Amino acid sequence: MSGKNGLTAEDLLALPNYATSTRFSEMEKAALDIAAALSRAPAEVSDALYTAARRWLSAEQMIELAGAVAWANVRARFNRAFDVKAAGFAQGAVCAVPEAAQPHYS
């Protein structure tokens, strides 16, 4: 699936260390910072993080990003509540395991 969106297996494997990776542009790092902040509990986006992301993303892009992240988190939490397991559609696909990372922008 990711290959259709321009991501390679190497890109996915680099995600846990995106802040220091040369694989991602500054705009991509800003979007990943917002996504990571919104995926934490509690979800908090500092003024500094928001301001940094707005250098690269329009208000419309920020809304779309926040909506996509929120929806992904809703599905993940729903699946956990009902112990929904993987259906095997992505068997053998790359799965980047997240680490506790510091945001690219502080």
Short mmCIF file of N, CA, C and O in Angstrom, two decimals:
data_model
loop_
_atom_site.label_atom_id
_atom_site.label_comp_id
_atom_site.label_asym_id
_atom_site.label_seq_id
_atom_site.Cartn_x
_atom_site.Cartn_y
_atom_site.Cartn_z
N MET A 1 0.82 -1.19 0.00
CA MET A 1 0.00 0.00 0.00
C MET A 1 0.87 1.25 0.00
O MET A 1 0.62 2.17 -0.74
N SER A 2 1.87 1.30 0.84
CA SER A 2 2.68 2.51 0.94
C SER A 2 3.42 2.83 -0.35
O SER A 2 3.63 3.98 -0.67
N GLY A 3 3.83 1.79 -1.10
CA GLY A 3 4.54 2.01 -2.34
C GLY A 3 3.73 2.82 -3.34
O GLY A 3 4.26 3.60 -4.12
N LYS A 4 2.42 2.68 -3.28
CA LYS A 4 1.54 3.44 -4.17
C LYS A 4 1.53 4.92 -3.80
O LYS A 4 1.18 5.76 -4.60
N ASN A 5 1.88 5.23 -2.56
CA ASN A 5 1.88 6.61 -2.09
C ASN A 5 3.27 7.24 -2.11
O ASN A 5 3.47 8.30 -1.54
N GLY A 6 4.23 6.57 -2.70
CA GLY A 6 5.57 7.12 -2.83
C GLY A 6 6.52 6.77 -1.69
O GLY A 6 7.62 7.27 -1.64
N LEU A 7 6.08 5.92 -0.77
CA LEU A 7 6.95 5.51 0.34
C LEU A 7 7.59 4.17 0.02
O LEU A 7 6.93 3.26 -0.49
N THR A 8 8.85 4.05 0.35
CA THR A 8 9.55 2.78 0.18
C THR A 8 9.63 2.07 1.52
O THR A 8 9.36 2.67 2.57
N ALA A 9 10.02 0.81 1.49
CA ALA A 9 10.23 0.07 2.74
C ALA A 9 11.28 0.77 3.59
O ALA A 9 11.16 0.85 4.82
N GLU A 10 12.29 1.34 2.95
CA GLU A 10 13.33 2.07 3.68
C GLU A 10 12.77 3.30 4.37
O GLU A 10 13.16 3.63 5.49
N ASP A 11 11.85 4.00 3.71
CA ASP A 11 11.20 5.16 4.33
C ASP A 11 10.44 4.72 5.58
O ASP A 11 10.53 5.37 6.62
N LEU A 12 9.68 3.65 5.47
CA LEU A 12 8.90 3.17 6.61
C LEU A 12 9.80 2.76 7.77
O LEU A 12 9.50 3.06 8.93
N LEU A 13 10.90 2.11 7.45
CA LEU A 13 11.82 1.68 8.51
C LEU A 13 12.54 2.87 9.15
O LEU A 13 12.97 2.78 10.29
N ALA A 14 12.63 3.99 8.43
CA ALA A 14 13.28 5.18 8.97
C ALA A 14 12.34 6.01 9.84
O ALA A 14 12.79 6.93 10.53
N LEU A 15 11.05 5.72 9.83
CA LEU A 15 10.09 6.53 10.58
C LEU A 15 10.40 6.69 12.07
O LEU A 15 10.26 7.78 12.60
N PRO A 16 10.82 5.63 12.78
CA PRO A 16 11.10 5.84 14.21
C PRO A 16 12.16 6.90 14.49
O PRO A 16 12.17 7.50 15.56
N ASN A 17 13.02 7.16 13.53
CA ASN A 17 14.08 8.15 13.69
C ASN A 17 13.95 9.28 12.66
O ASN A 17 14.94 9.85 12.22
N TYR A 18 12.71 9.61 12.32
CA TYR A 18 12.48 10.60 11.26
C TYR A 18 13.12 11.95 11.55
O TYR A 18 13.56 12.64 10.65
N ALA A 19 13.18 12.34 12.81
CA ALA A 19 13.68 13.67 13.17
C ALA A 19 15.13 13.87 12.74
O ALA A 19 15.53 14.98 12.40
N THR A 20 15.91 12.80 12.74
CA THR A 20 17.32 12.92 12.37
C THR A 20 17.62 12.29 11.01
O THR A 20 18.75 12.32 10.55
N SER A 21 16.59 11.76 10.37
CA SER A 21 16.77 11.09 9.08
C SER A 21 16.88 12.09 7.94
O SER A 21 16.23 13.12 7.95
N THR A 22 17.68 11.75 6.96
CA THR A 22 17.78 12.57 5.75
C THR A 22 16.77 12.13 4.70
O THR A 22 16.68 12.73 3.64
N ARG A 23 15.99 11.11 5.00
CA ARG A 23 15.00 10.58 4.06
C ARG A 23 13.77 11.48 3.94
O ARG A 23 13.01 11.37 2.99
N PHE A 24 13.56 12.35 4.95
CA PHE A 24 12.34 13.15 4.99
C PHE A 24 12.66 14.63 4.88
O PHE A 24 13.63 15.12 5.44
N SER A 25 11.80 15.34 4.16
CA SER A 25 11.96 16.79 4.01
C SER A 25 11.55 17.48 5.30
O SER A 25 10.93 16.88 6.19
N GLU A 26 11.84 18.77 5.39
CA GLU A 26 11.44 19.54 6.57
C GLU A 26 9.91 19.59 6.70
O GLU A 26 9.37 19.52 7.79
N MET A 27 9.21 19.67 5.57
CA MET A 27 7.75 19.65 5.60
C MET A 27 7.24 18.31 6.12
O MET A 27 6.33 18.27 6.95
N GLU A 28 7.82 17.23 5.66
CA GLU A 28 7.40 15.90 6.12
C GLU A 28 7.69 15.73 7.61
O GLU A 28 6.86 15.17 8.35
N LYS A 29 8.82 16.23 8.07
CA LYS A 29 9.16 16.15 9.49
C LYS A 29 8.17 16.95 10.33
O LYS A 29 7.77 16.51 11.41
N ALA A 30 7.77 18.11 9.84
CA ALA A 30 6.78 18.92 10.56
C ALA A 30 5.46 18.17 10.66
O ALA A 30 4.82 18.14 11.72
N ALA A 31 5.02 17.55 9.56
CA ALA A 31 3.78 16.79 9.58
C ALA A 31 3.89 15.59 10.51
O ALA A 31 2.95 15.28 11.27
N LEU A 32 5.02 14.93 10.52
CA LEU A 32 5.23 13.79 11.41
C LEU A 32 5.26 14.23 12.87
O LEU A 32 4.75 13.52 13.75
N ASP A 33 5.82 15.40 13.14
CA ASP A 33 5.81 15.94 14.51
C ASP A 33 4.38 16.15 15.00
O ASP A 33 4.03 15.80 16.13
N ILE A 34 3.54 16.73 14.14
CA ILE A 34 2.14 16.96 14.50
C ILE A 34 1.44 15.62 14.71
O ILE A 34 0.71 15.42 15.70
N ALA A 35 1.64 14.68 13.79
CA ALA A 35 1.01 13.36 13.91
C ALA A 35 1.42 12.66 15.19
O ALA A 35 0.58 12.08 15.89
N ALA A 36 2.69 12.73 15.53
CA ALA A 36 3.17 12.10 16.77
C ALA A 36 2.55 12.76 18.00
O ALA A 36 2.11 12.08 18.93
N ALA A 37 2.50 14.08 18.00
CA ALA A 37 1.93 14.80 19.15
C ALA A 37 0.44 14.46 19.32
O ALA A 37 -0.03 14.28 20.45
N LEU A 38 -0.28 14.36 18.22
CA LEU A 38 -1.70 14.06 18.29
C LEU A 38 -1.98 12.60 18.66
O LEU A 38 -3.08 12.27 19.08
N SER A 39 -0.98 11.75 18.50
CA SER A 39 -1.14 10.33 18.81
C SER A 39 -0.78 9.98 20.24
O SER A 39 -1.02 8.86 20.69
N ARG A 40 -0.20 10.93 20.95
CA ARG A 40 0.13 10.69 22.36
C ARG A 40 -1.11 10.87 23.22
O ARG A 40 -2.10 11.45 22.80
N ALA A 41 -1.03 10.36 24.44
CA ALA A 41 -2.13 10.57 25.39
C ALA A 41 -1.55 11.26 26.62
O ALA A 41 -0.67 10.69 27.26
N PRO A 42 -1.97 12.46 26.91
CA PRO A 42 -2.96 13.24 26.18
C PRO A 42 -2.35 13.85 24.92
O PRO A 42 -1.14 14.09 24.85
N ALA A 43 -3.20 14.09 23.95
CA ALA A 43 -2.76 14.71 22.70
C ALA A 43 -2.57 16.20 22.95
O ALA A 43 -3.50 16.89 23.33
N GLU A 44 -1.35 16.67 22.76
CA GLU A 44 -1.04 18.08 22.96
C GLU A 44 -0.12 18.58 21.86
O GLU A 44 0.90 17.97 21.59
N VAL A 45 -0.50 19.68 21.26
CA VAL A 45 0.33 20.33 20.26
C VAL A 45 0.69 21.70 20.84
O VAL A 45 -0.17 22.56 21.00
N SER A 46 1.95 21.86 21.15
CA SER A 46 2.40 23.13 21.74
C SER A 46 2.30 24.25 20.71
O SER A 46 2.25 24.01 19.50
N ASP A 47 2.30 25.47 21.20
CA ASP A 47 2.28 26.63 20.30
C ASP A 47 3.51 26.61 19.40
O ASP A 47 3.42 26.93 18.21
N ALA A 48 4.66 26.23 19.96
CA ALA A 48 5.90 26.20 19.17
C ALA A 48 5.81 25.15 18.07
O ALA A 48 6.22 25.41 16.92
N LEU A 49 5.26 24.00 18.37
CA LEU A 49 5.12 22.95 17.38
C LEU A 49 4.13 23.37 16.28
O LEU A 49 4.39 23.20 15.10
N TYR A 50 3.02 23.95 16.68
CA TYR A 50 2.03 24.43 15.72
C TYR A 50 2.64 25.49 14.80
O TYR A 50 2.49 25.43 13.58
N THR A 51 3.34 26.45 15.40
CA THR A 51 3.96 27.52 14.61
C THR A 51 4.98 26.96 13.64
O THR A 51 5.04 27.38 12.48
N ALA A 52 5.78 26.00 14.09
CA ALA A 52 6.78 25.39 13.21
C ALA A 52 6.12 24.66 12.05
O ALA A 52 6.56 24.79 10.90
N ALA A 53 5.05 23.93 12.33
CA ALA A 53 4.36 23.19 11.27
C ALA A 53 3.69 24.14 10.28
O ALA A 53 3.66 23.87 9.08
N ARG A 54 3.18 25.27 10.76
CA ARG A 54 2.51 26.23 9.88
C ARG A 54 3.47 26.89 8.89
O ARG A 54 3.05 27.45 7.90
N ARG A 55 4.78 26.79 9.15
CA ARG A 55 5.75 27.28 8.16
C ARG A 55 5.65 26.46 6.88
O ARG A 55 6.00 26.95 5.81
N TRP A 56 5.24 25.21 7.01
CA TRP A 56 5.23 24.29 5.89
C TRP A 56 3.83 23.90 5.43
O TRP A 56 3.65 23.52 4.27
N LEU A 57 2.87 23.96 6.33
CA LEU A 57 1.53 23.45 6.04
C LEU A 57 0.49 24.57 6.13
O LEU A 57 0.50 25.34 7.08
N SER A 58 -0.42 24.60 5.17
CA SER A 58 -1.50 25.59 5.20
C SER A 58 -2.51 25.19 6.27
O SER A 58 -2.48 24.07 6.80
N ALA A 59 -3.43 26.09 6.57
CA ALA A 59 -4.48 25.78 7.54
C ALA A 59 -5.29 24.57 7.06
O ALA A 59 -5.63 23.69 7.86
N GLU A 60 -5.58 24.51 5.78
CA GLU A 60 -6.33 23.39 5.23
C GLU A 60 -5.57 22.08 5.37
O GLU A 60 -6.15 21.04 5.70
N GLN A 61 -4.26 22.12 5.14
CA GLN A 61 -3.44 20.92 5.29
C GLN A 61 -3.36 20.48 6.75
O GLN A 61 -3.39 19.29 7.05
N MET A 62 -3.30 21.44 7.66
CA MET A 62 -3.28 21.11 9.09
C MET A 62 -4.59 20.43 9.49
O MET A 62 -4.59 19.46 10.25
N ILE A 63 -5.71 20.94 8.99
CA ILE A 63 -7.02 20.34 9.29
C ILE A 63 -7.08 18.92 8.75
O ILE A 63 -7.51 17.99 9.44
N GLU A 64 -6.64 18.74 7.52
CA GLU A 64 -6.66 17.41 6.91
C GLU A 64 -5.76 16.44 7.68
O GLU A 64 -6.14 15.29 7.94
N LEU A 65 -4.58 16.90 8.04
CA LEU A 65 -3.65 16.06 8.81
C LEU A 65 -4.24 15.68 10.15
O LEU A 65 -4.24 14.51 10.54
N ALA A 66 -4.78 16.66 10.88
CA ALA A 66 -5.35 16.38 12.19
C ALA A 66 -6.53 15.41 12.08
O ALA A 66 -6.67 14.50 12.90
N GLY A 67 -7.34 15.56 11.05
CA GLY A 67 -8.46 14.65 10.84
C GLY A 67 -8.01 13.24 10.54
O GLY A 67 -8.56 12.26 11.07
N ALA A 68 -6.99 13.10 9.70
CA ALA A 68 -6.47 11.77 9.36
C ALA A 68 -5.86 11.09 10.58
O ALA A 68 -6.09 9.89 10.82
N VAL A 69 -5.11 11.84 11.36
CA VAL A 69 -4.49 11.27 12.57
C VAL A 69 -5.57 10.90 13.59
O VAL A 69 -5.53 9.82 14.19
N ALA A 70 -6.55 11.77 13.76
CA ALA A 70 -7.63 11.48 14.71
C ALA A 70 -8.38 10.22 14.29
O ALA A 70 -8.67 9.35 15.13
N TRP A 71 -8.69 10.08 13.02
CA TRP A 71 -9.42 8.90 12.54
C TRP A 71 -8.58 7.64 12.73
O TRP A 71 -9.11 6.59 13.14
N ALA A 72 -7.29 7.70 12.44
CA ALA A 72 -6.42 6.53 12.65
C ALA A 72 -6.39 6.13 14.12
O ALA A 72 -6.42 4.94 14.45
N ASN A 73 -6.36 7.11 15.00
CA ASN A 73 -6.35 6.82 16.43
C ASN A 73 -7.69 6.25 16.90
O ASN A 73 -7.73 5.37 17.75
N VAL A 74 -8.79 6.75 16.37
CA VAL A 74 -10.11 6.20 16.72
C VAL A 74 -10.16 4.73 16.33
O VAL A 74 -10.56 3.88 17.12
N ARG A 75 -9.76 4.42 15.11
CA ARG A 75 -9.79 3.02 14.66
C ARG A 75 -8.89 2.15 15.52
O ARG A 75 -9.29 1.05 15.91
N ALA A 76 -7.69 2.62 15.83
CA ALA A 76 -6.76 1.82 16.63
C ALA A 76 -7.31 1.57 18.03
O ALA A 76 -7.23 0.45 18.55
N ARG A 77 -7.88 2.59 18.64
CA ARG A 77 -8.43 2.43 20.00
C ARG A 77 -9.69 1.56 19.99
O ARG A 77 -9.91 0.77 20.90
N PHE A 78 -10.51 1.69 18.99
CA PHE A 78 -11.69 0.84 18.86
C PHE A 78 -11.24 -0.62 18.73
O PHE A 78 -11.78 -1.51 19.40
N ASN A 79 -10.27 -0.87 17.87
CA ASN A 79 -9.78 -2.23 17.67
C ASN A 79 -9.22 -2.82 18.97
O ASN A 79 -9.44 -3.99 19.27
N ARG A 80 -8.53 -2.02 19.75
CA ARG A 80 -8.01 -2.49 21.03
C ARG A 80 -9.13 -2.83 22.00
O ARG A 80 -9.08 -3.81 22.72
N ALA A 81 -10.16 -2.00 22.02
CA ALA A 81 -11.28 -2.22 22.94
C ALA A 81 -11.96 -3.55 22.68
O ALA A 81 -12.41 -4.21 23.62
N PHE A 82 -12.01 -3.95 21.41
CA PHE A 82 -12.71 -5.18 21.05
C PHE A 82 -11.75 -6.29 20.61
O PHE A 82 -12.18 -7.28 20.01
N ASP A 83 -10.46 -6.10 20.90
CA ASP A 83 -9.43 -7.10 20.59
C ASP A 83 -9.46 -7.54 19.13
O ASP A 83 -9.33 -8.72 18.81
N VAL A 84 -9.66 -6.57 18.24
CA VAL A 84 -9.65 -6.86 16.81
C VAL A 84 -8.22 -7.13 16.37
O VAL A 84 -7.32 -6.34 16.65
N LYS A 85 -8.02 -8.25 15.74
CA LYS A 85 -6.68 -8.64 15.28
C LYS A 85 -6.51 -8.33 13.80
O LYS A 85 -7.49 -8.14 13.07
N ALA A 86 -5.26 -8.34 13.35
CA ALA A 86 -4.96 -8.12 11.94
C ALA A 86 -5.60 -9.22 11.10
O ALA A 86 -5.65 -10.38 11.52
N ALA A 87 -6.10 -8.84 9.94
CA ALA A 87 -6.75 -9.79 9.04
C ALA A 87 -5.76 -10.44 8.07
O ALA A 87 -6.14 -11.28 7.28
N GLY A 88 -4.49 -10.01 8.12
CA GLY A 88 -3.48 -10.61 7.26
C GLY A 88 -3.35 -10.00 5.88
O GLY A 88 -2.63 -10.51 5.05
N PHE A 89 -4.04 -8.89 5.63
CA PHE A 89 -3.98 -8.26 4.31
C PHE A 89 -2.59 -7.72 3.99
O PHE A 89 -2.22 -7.59 2.85
N ALA A 90 -1.83 -7.37 5.02
CA ALA A 90 -0.50 -6.79 4.82
C ALA A 90 0.59 -7.78 5.21
O ALA A 90 1.69 -7.40 5.59
N GLN A 91 0.28 -9.07 5.12
CA GLN A 91 1.24 -10.12 5.48
C GLN A 91 2.58 -9.88 4.78
O GLN A 91 2.63 -9.67 3.58
N GLY A 92 3.64 -9.85 5.55
CA GLY A 92 4.97 -9.67 5.00
C GLY A 92 5.33 -8.23 4.71
O GLY A 92 6.42 -7.95 4.22
N ALA A 93 4.45 -7.29 5.02
CA ALA A 93 4.73 -5.88 4.77
C ALA A 93 5.64 -5.32 5.86
O ALA A 93 5.75 -5.88 6.95
N VAL A 94 6.27 -4.21 5.57
CA VAL A 94 7.12 -3.54 6.54
C VAL A 94 6.27 -2.88 7.61
O VAL A 94 5.27 -2.25 7.30
N CYS A 95 6.66 -3.05 8.85
CA CYS A 95 5.95 -2.41 9.95
C CYS A 95 6.97 -1.72 10.83
O CYS A 95 7.74 -2.37 11.53
N ALA A 96 7.01 -0.40 10.77
CA ALA A 96 7.94 0.36 11.59
C ALA A 96 7.41 0.43 13.01
O ALA A 96 6.29 0.89 13.24
N VAL A 97 8.20 -0.03 13.96
CA VAL A 97 7.78 0.00 15.35
C VAL A 97 8.18 1.34 15.94
O VAL A 97 9.36 1.72 15.90
N PRO A 98 7.21 2.11 16.46
CA PRO A 98 7.53 3.44 16.98
C PRO A 98 8.37 3.38 18.25
O PRO A 98 8.25 2.46 19.04
N GLU A 99 9.21 4.36 18.39
CA GLU A 99 10.00 4.54 19.60
C GLU A 99 9.58 5.87 20.21
O GLU A 99 8.98 6.69 19.55
N ALA A 100 9.89 6.06 21.46
CA ALA A 100 9.63 7.36 22.09
C ALA A 100 10.64 8.34 21.50
O ALA A 100 11.81 8.32 21.83
N ALA A 101 10.18 9.17 20.59
CA ALA A 101 11.07 10.10 19.91
C ALA A 101 10.81 11.53 20.35
O ALA A 101 9.72 11.88 20.75
N GLN A 102 11.83 12.33 20.27
CA GLN A 102 11.69 13.75 20.53
C GLN A 102 11.21 14.41 19.24
O GLN A 102 11.62 14.04 18.17
N PRO A 103 10.33 15.39 19.35
CA PRO A 103 9.88 16.06 18.13
C PRO A 103 11.02 16.75 17.41
O PRO A 103 11.99 17.17 18.03
N HIS A 104 10.86 16.83 16.11
CA HIS A 104 11.84 17.51 15.28
C HIS A 104 11.89 18.99 15.67
O HIS A 104 12.95 19.59 15.77
N TYR A 105 10.71 19.58 15.87
CA TYR A 105 10.61 20.96 16.30
C TYR A 105 10.24 20.96 17.77
O TYR A 105 9.34 20.28 18.17
N SER A 106 10.93 21.77 18.57
CA SER A 106 10.55 21.82 19.98
C SER A 106 9.95 23.14 20.34
O SER A 106 9.97 24.08 19.69
#
